[in-house]
mmCIF file of C-alpha atoms and ligand atoms in Angstrom:
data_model
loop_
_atom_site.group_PDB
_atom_site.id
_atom_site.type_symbol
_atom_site.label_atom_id
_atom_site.label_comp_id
_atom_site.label_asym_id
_atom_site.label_seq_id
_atom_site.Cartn_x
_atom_site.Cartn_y
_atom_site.Cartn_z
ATOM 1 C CA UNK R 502 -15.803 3.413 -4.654
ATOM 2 C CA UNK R 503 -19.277 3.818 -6.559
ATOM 3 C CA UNK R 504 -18.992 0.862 -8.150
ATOM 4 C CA UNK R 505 -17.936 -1.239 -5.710
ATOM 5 C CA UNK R 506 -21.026 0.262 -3.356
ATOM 6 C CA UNK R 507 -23.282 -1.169 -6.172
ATOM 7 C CA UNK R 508 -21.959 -4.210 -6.868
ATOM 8 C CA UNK R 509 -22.246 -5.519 -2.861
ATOM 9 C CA UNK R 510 -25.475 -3.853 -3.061
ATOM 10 C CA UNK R 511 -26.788 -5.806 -6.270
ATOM 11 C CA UNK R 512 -24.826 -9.018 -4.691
ATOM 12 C CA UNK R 513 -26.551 -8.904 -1.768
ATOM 13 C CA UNK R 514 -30.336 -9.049 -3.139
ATOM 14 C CA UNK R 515 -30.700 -5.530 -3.207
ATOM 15 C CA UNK R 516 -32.305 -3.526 -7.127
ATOM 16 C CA UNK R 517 -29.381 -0.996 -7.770
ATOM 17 C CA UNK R 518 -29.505 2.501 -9.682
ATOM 18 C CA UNK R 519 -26.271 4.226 -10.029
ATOM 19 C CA UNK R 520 -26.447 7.770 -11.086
ATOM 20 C CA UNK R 521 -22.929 8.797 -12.765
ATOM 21 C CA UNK R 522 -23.429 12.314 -14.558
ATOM 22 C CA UNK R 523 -21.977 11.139 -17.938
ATOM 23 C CA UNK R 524 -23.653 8.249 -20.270
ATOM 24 C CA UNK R 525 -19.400 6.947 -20.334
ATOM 25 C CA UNK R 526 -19.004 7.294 -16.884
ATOM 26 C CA UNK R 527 -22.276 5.151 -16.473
ATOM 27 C CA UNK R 528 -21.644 2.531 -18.746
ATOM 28 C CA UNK R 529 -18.307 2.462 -17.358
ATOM 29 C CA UNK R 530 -19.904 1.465 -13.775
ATOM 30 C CA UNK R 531 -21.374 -1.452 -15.569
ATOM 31 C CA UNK R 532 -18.263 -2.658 -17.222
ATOM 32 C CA UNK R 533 -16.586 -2.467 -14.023
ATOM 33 C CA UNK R 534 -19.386 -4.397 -12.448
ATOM 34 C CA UNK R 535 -19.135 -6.947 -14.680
ATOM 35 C CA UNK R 536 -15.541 -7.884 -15.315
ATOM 36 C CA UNK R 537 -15.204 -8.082 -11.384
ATOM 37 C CA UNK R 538 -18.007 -10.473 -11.676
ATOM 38 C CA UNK R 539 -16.126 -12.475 -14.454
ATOM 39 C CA UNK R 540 -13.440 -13.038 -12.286
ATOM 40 C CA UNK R 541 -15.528 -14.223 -9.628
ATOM 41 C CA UNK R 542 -16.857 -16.518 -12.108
ATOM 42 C CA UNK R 543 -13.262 -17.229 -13.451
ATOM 43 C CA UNK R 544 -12.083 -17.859 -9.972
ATOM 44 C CA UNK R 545 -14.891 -20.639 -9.334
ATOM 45 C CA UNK R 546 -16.492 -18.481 -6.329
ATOM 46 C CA UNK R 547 -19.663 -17.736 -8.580
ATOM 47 C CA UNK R 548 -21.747 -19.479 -11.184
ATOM 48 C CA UNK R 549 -22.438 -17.543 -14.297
ATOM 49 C CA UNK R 550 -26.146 -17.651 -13.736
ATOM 50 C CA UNK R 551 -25.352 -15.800 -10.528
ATOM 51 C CA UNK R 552 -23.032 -13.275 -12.024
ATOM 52 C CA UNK R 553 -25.725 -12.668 -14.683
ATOM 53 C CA UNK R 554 -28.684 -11.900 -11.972
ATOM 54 C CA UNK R 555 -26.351 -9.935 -9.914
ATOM 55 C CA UNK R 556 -25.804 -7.683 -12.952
ATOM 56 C CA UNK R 557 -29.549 -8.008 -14.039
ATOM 57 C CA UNK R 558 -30.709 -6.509 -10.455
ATOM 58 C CA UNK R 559 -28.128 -2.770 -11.871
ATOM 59 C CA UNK R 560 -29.034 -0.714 -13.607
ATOM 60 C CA UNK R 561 -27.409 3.011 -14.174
ATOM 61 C CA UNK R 562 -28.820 6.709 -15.165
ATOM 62 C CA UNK R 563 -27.691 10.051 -15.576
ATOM 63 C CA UNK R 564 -30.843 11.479 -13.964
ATOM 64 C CA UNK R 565 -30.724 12.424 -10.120
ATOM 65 C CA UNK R 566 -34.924 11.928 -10.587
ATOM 66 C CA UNK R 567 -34.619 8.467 -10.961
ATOM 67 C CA UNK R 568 -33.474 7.863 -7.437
ATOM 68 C CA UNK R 569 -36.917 9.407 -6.400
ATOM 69 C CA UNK R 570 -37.891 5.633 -5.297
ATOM 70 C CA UNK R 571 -35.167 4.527 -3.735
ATOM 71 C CA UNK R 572 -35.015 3.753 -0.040
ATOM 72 C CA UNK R 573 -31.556 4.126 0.426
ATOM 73 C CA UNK R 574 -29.378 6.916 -1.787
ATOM 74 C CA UNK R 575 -25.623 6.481 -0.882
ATOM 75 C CA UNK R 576 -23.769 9.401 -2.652
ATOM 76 C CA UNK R 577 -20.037 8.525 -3.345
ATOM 77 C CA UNK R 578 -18.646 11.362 -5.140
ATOM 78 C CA UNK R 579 -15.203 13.178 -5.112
ATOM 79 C CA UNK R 580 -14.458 14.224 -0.981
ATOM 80 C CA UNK R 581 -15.372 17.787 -1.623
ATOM 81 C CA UNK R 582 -17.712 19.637 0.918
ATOM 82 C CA UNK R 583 -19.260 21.847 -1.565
ATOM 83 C CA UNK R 584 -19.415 19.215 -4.474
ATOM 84 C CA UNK R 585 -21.475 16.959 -1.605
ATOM 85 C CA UNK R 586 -23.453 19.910 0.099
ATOM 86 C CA UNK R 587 -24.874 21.151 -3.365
ATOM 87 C CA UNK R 588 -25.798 16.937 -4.316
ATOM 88 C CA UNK R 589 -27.518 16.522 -1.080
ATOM 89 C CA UNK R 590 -29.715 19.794 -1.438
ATOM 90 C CA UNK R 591 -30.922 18.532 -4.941
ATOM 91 C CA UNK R 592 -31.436 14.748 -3.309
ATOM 92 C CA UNK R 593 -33.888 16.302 -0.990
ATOM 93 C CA UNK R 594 -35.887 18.037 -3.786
ATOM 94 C CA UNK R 595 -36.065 14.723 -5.855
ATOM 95 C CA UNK R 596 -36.253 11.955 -3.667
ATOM 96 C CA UNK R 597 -39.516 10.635 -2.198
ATOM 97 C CA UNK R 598 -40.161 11.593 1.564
ATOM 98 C CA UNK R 599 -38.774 8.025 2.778
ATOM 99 C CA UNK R 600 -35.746 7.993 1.499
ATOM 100 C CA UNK R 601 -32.822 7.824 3.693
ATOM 101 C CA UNK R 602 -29.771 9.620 2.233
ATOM 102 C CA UNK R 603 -26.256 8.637 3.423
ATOM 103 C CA UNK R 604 -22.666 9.727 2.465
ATOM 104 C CA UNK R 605 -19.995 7.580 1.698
ATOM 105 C CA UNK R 606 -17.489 10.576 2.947
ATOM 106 C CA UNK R 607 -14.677 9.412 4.570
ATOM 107 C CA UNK R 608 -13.599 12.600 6.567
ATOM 108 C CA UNK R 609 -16.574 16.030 5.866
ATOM 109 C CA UNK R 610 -18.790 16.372 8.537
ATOM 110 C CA UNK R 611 -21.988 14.225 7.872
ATOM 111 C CA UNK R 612 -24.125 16.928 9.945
ATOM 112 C CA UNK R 613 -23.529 19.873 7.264
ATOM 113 C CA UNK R 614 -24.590 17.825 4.769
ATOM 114 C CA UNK R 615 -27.761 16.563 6.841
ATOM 115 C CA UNK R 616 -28.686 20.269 7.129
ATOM 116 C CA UNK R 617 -28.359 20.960 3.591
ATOM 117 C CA UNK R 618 -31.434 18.667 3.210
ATOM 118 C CA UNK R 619 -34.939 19.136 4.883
ATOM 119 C CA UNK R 620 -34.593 15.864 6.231
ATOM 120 C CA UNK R 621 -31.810 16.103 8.641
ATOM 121 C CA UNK R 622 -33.180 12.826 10.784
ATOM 122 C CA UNK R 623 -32.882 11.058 7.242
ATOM 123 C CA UNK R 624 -29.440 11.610 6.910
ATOM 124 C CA UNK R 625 -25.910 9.506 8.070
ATOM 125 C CA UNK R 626 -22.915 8.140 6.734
ATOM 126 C CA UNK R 627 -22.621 4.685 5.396
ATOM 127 C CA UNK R 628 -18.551 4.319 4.945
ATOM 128 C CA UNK R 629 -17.277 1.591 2.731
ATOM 129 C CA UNK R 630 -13.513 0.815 2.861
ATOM 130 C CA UNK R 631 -11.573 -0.154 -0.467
ATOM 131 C CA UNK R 632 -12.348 -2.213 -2.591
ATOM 132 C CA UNK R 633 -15.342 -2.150 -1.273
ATOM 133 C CA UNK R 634 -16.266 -6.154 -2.516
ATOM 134 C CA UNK R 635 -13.277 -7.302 -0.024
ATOM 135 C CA UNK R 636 -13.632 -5.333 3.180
ATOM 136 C CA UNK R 637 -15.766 -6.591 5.683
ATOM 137 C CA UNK R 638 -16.082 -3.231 8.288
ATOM 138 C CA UNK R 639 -18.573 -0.614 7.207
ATOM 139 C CA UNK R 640 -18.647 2.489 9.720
ATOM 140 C CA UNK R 641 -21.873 3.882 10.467
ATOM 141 C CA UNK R 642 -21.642 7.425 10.939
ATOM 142 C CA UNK R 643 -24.360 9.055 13.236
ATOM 143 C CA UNK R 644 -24.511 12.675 13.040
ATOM 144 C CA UNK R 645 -26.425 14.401 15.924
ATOM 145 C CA UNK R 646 -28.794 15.323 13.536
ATOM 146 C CA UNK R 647 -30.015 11.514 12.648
ATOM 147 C CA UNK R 648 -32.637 9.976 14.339
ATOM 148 C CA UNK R 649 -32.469 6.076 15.844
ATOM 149 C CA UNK R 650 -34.314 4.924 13.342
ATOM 150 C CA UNK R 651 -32.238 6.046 10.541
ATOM 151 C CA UNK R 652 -28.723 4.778 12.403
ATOM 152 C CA UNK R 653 -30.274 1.637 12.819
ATOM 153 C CA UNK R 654 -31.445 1.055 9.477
ATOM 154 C CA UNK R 655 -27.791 2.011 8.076
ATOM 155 C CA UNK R 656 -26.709 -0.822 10.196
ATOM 156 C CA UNK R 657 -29.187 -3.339 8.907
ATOM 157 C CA UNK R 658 -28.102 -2.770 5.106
ATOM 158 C CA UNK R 659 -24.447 -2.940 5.566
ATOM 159 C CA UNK R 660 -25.415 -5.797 7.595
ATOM 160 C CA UNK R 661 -27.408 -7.450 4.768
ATOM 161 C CA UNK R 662 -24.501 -6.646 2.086
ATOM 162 C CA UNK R 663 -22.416 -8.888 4.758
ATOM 163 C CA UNK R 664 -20.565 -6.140 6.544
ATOM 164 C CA UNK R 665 -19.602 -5.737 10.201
ATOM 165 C CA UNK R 666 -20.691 -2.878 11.567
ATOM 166 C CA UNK R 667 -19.456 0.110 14.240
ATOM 167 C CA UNK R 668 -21.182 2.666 14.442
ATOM 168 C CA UNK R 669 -19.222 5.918 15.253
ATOM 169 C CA UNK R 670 -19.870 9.741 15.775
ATOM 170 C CA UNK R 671 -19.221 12.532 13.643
ATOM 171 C CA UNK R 672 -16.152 13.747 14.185
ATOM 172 C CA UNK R 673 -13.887 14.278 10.978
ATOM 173 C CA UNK R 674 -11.968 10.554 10.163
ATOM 174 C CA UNK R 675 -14.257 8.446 12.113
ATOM 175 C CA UNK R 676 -12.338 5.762 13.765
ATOM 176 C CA UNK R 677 -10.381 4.069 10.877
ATOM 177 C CA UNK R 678 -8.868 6.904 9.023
ATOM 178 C CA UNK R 679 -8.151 9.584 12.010
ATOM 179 C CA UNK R 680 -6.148 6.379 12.754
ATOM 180 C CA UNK R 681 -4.738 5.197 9.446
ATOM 181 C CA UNK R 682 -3.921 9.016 7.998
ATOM 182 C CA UNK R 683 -1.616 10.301 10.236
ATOM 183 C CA UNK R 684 0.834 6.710 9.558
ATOM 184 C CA UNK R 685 0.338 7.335 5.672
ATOM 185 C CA UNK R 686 1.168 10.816 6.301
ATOM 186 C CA UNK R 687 4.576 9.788 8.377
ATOM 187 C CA UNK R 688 5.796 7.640 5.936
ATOM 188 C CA UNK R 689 5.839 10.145 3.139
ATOM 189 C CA UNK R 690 7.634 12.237 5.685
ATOM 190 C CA UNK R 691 9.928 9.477 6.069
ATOM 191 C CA UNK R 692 10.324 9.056 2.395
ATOM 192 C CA UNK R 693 10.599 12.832 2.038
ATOM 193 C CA UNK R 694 13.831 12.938 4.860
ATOM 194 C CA UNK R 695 15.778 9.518 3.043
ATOM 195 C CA UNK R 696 15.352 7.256 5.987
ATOM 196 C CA UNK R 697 14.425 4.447 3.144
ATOM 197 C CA UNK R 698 12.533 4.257 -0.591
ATOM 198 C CA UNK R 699 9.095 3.745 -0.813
ATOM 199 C CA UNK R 700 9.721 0.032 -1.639
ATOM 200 C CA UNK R 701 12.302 -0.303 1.855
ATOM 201 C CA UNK R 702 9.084 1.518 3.921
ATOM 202 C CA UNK R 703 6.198 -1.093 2.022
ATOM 203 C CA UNK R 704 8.615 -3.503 2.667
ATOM 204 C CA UNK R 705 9.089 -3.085 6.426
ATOM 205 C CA UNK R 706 5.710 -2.686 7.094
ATOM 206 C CA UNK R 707 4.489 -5.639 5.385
ATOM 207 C CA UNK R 708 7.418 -8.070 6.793
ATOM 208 C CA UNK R 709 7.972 -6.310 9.898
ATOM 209 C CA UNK R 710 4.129 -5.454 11.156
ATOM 210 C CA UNK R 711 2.195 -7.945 9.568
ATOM 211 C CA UNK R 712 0.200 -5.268 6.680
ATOM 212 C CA UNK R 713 -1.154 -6.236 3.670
ATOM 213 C CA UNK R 714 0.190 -3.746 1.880
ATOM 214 C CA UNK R 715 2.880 -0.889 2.901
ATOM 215 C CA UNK R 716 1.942 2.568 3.194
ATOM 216 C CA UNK R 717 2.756 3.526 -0.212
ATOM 217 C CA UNK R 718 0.606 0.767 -1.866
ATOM 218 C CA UNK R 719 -1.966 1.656 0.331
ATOM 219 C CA UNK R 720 -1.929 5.704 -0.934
ATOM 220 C CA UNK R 721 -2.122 4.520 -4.668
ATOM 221 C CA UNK R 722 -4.938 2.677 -4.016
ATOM 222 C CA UNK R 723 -6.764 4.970 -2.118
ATOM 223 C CA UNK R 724 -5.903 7.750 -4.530
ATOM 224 C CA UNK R 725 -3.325 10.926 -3.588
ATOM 225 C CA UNK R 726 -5.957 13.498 -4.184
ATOM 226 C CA UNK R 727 -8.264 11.637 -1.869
ATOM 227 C CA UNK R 728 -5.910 11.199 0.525
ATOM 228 C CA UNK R 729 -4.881 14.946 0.502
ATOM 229 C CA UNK R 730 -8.761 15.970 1.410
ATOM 230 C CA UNK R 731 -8.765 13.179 3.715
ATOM 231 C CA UNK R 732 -6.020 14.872 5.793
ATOM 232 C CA UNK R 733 -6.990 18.415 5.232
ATOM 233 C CA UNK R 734 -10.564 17.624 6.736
ATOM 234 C CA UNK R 735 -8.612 16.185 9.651
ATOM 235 C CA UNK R 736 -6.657 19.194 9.974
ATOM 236 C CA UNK R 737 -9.304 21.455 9.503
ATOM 237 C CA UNK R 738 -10.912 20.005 12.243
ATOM 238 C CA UNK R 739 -8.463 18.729 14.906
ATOM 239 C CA UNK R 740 -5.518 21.050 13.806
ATOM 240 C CA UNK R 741 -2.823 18.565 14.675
ATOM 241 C CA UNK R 742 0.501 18.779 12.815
ATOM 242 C CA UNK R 743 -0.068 14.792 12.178
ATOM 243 C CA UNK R 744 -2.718 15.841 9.772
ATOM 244 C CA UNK R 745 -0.982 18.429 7.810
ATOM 245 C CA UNK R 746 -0.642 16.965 4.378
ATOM 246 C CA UNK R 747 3.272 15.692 3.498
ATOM 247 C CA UNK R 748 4.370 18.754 0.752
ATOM 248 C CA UNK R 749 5.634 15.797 -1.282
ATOM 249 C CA UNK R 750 1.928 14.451 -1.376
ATOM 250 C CA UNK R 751 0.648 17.842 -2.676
ATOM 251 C CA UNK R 752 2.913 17.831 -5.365
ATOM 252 C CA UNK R 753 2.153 14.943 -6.554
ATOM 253 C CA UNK R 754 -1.371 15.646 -7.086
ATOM 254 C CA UNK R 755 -0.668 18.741 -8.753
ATOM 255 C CA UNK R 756 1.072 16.509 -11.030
ATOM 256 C CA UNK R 757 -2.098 14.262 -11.618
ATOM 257 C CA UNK R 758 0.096 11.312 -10.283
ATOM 258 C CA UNK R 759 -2.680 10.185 -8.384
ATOM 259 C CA UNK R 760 -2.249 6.661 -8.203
ATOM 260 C CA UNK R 761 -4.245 3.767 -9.609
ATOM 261 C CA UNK R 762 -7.092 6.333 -11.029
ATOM 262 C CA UNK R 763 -4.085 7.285 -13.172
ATOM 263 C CA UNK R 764 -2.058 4.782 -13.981
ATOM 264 C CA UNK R 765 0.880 6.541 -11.913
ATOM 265 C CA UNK R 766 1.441 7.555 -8.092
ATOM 266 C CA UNK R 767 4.382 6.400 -6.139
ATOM 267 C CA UNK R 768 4.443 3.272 -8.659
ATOM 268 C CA UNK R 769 3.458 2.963 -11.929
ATOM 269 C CA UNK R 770 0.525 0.450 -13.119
ATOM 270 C CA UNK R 771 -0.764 -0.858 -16.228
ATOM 271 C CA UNK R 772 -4.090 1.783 -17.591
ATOM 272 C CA UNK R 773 -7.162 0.696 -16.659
HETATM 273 N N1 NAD F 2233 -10.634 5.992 -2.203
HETATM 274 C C1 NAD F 2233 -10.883 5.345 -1.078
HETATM 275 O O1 NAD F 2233 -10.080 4.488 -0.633
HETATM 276 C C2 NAD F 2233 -12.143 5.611 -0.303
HETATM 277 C C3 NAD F 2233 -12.524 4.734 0.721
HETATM 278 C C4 NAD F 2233 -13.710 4.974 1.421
HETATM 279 C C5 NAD F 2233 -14.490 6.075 1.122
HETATM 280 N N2 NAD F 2233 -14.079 6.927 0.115
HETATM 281 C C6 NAD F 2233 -14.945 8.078 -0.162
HETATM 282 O O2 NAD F 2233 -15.713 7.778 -1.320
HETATM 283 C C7 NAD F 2233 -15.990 8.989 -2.047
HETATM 284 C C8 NAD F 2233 -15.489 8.839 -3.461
HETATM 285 O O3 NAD F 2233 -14.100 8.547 -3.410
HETATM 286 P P1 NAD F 2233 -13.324 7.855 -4.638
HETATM 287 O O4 NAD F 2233 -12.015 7.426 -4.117
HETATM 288 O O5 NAD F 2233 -14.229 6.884 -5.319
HETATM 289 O O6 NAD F 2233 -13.114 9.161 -5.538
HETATM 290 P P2 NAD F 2233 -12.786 9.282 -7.112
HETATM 291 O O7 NAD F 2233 -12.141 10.600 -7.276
HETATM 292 O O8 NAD F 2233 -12.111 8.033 -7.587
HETATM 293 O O9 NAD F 2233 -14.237 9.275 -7.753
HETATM 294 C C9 NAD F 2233 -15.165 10.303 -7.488
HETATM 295 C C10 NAD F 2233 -16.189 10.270 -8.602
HETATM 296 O O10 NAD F 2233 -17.161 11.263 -8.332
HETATM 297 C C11 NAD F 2233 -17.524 11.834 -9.564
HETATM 298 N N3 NAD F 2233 -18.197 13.098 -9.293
HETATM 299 C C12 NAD F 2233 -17.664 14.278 -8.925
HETATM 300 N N4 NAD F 2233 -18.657 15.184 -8.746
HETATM 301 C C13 NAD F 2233 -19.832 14.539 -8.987
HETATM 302 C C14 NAD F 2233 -21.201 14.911 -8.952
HETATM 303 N N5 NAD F 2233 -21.553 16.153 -8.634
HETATM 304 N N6 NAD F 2233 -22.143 13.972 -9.242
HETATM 305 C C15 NAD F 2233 -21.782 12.696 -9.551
HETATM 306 N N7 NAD F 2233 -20.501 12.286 -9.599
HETATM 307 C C16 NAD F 2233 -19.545 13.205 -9.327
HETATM 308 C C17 NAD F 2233 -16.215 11.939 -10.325
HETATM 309 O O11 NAD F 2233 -16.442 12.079 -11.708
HETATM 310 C C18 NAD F 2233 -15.598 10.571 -9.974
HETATM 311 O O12 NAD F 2233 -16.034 9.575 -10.875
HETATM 312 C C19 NAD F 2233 -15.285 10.126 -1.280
HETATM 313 O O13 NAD F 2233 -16.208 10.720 -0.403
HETATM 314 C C20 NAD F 2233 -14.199 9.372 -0.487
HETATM 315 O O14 NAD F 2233 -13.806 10.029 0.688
HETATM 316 C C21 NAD F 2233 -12.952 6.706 -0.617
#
């Protein structure tokens, strides 16, 4: 998701810094970046001159201190609480009294991480949907902790990468995924109990409802081990039984068959 934060951000005007903790993982950002742009070029929906000012506008580190001047910090790291809780403490210490700091976080509660900062106001979610380049909703999470100000500047700078915006309250899920989880979640069940194969239950969905992609597309490319802290934040919060994580989805993650990242969830893919 990082890298497709950045390169909306960098396509839409805005100077990017993208703070990976490895020199690889960096770089890697920047490859990314710029093969997506080569296709865009490829694909006749940019010139090269714009693909080439796009990329000139990103720029990557592995230092948190080089945020310090940012306006806008939007952390997009792995959906655990304590992972996130310790990164926003240290954003507080290093970034510059101004900056807003959002989360990315798709499910943790935005307000614990606002109060692990001494900026609570400061603080909200900013939630991209994948791939981030090709959907158009952005949900603006206000925590009770955020002040007007801060929601409303959230909702100008998904606005100015061209997103729609709805802004939405903290509660674990927002609106899209305590929506979208507990169908992903069924059809694993469904897959678990033989009422069709994963390619039968895509199928259906995409013939018989009108989706994009079936449910089992959809968990590859959102990642199984995401997915599985996706729906234990849900449960952990609303304790419904449609939360509780499908065993066959656990497994799989123990198995590191966690979908695109790895070349191999329910189906296989070529490595990236
Ligand atoms: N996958 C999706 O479809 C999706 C959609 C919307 C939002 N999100 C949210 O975006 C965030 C990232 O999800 P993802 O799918 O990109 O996960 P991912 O597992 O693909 O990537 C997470 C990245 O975070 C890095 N990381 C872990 N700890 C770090 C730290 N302390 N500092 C810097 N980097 C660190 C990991 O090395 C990895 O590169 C999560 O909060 C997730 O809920 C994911």
């Amino acid at each position: 998701m990082g890298s497709g934060i950045a390169e909306v951000a960098a396509a839409s005007g805005h100077r990017v810094v993208v703070r990976s903790r490895s020199q690889a993982a960096a770089d890697s950002v920047l490859t990314r970046v710029g093969r997506s742009l080569d296709r865009q070029v490829e694909k006749g929906n940019r010139s090269q001159a714009e693909r080439d000012e796009i990329l000139s506008r990103l720029s990557v580190t592995t230092e948190l201190k080089h945020l310090a001047d940012c306006d806008l910090v939007i952390e997009s790291v792995v959906e655990d609480l304590a992972v996130k809780l310790e990164l926003f403490a240290e954003l507080h210490l290093v970034c510059g009294e101004g900056t807003l700091l959002a989360t990315n976080t798709s499910t943790l509660p935005v307000v614990e991480l606002a109060m692990a900062t001494g900026r609570p106001e400061k603080v909200c979610g900013i939630h991209f949907f994948n791939p981030a380049t090709v959907m158009s909703l952005v949900e603006v999470v206000s925590p009770i902790t955020a002040s007007a100000e801060t929601v409303a500047s959230a909702g100008e700078f998904a606005r100015a990468c061209g997103k729609d915006v709805v802004v939405v309250e903290d509660r674990a899920g927002f609106v899209v995924n305590a929506l979208l989880f507990p169908y992903l979640n069924n059809a694993v069940q469904l897959l678990e109990r033989g009422v069709a194969s994963k390619e039968g239950i895509d199928a259906a969905m995409v013939g018989g409802c009108g989706f994009p992609m079936g449910p089992f597309a959809l968990l590859d490319l959102v990642g199984l081990d995401t997915s599985v802290a996706i729906l234990d934040a849900l449960y952990e919060e609303h304790r419904e039984p449609q939360y509780a994580a499908a065993p066959m989805l656990r497994r799989m993650v123990a198995a590191e068959h966690l979908g695109r990242k790895t070349s191999r969830g329910f189906y296989e893919y070529e490595r990236r």
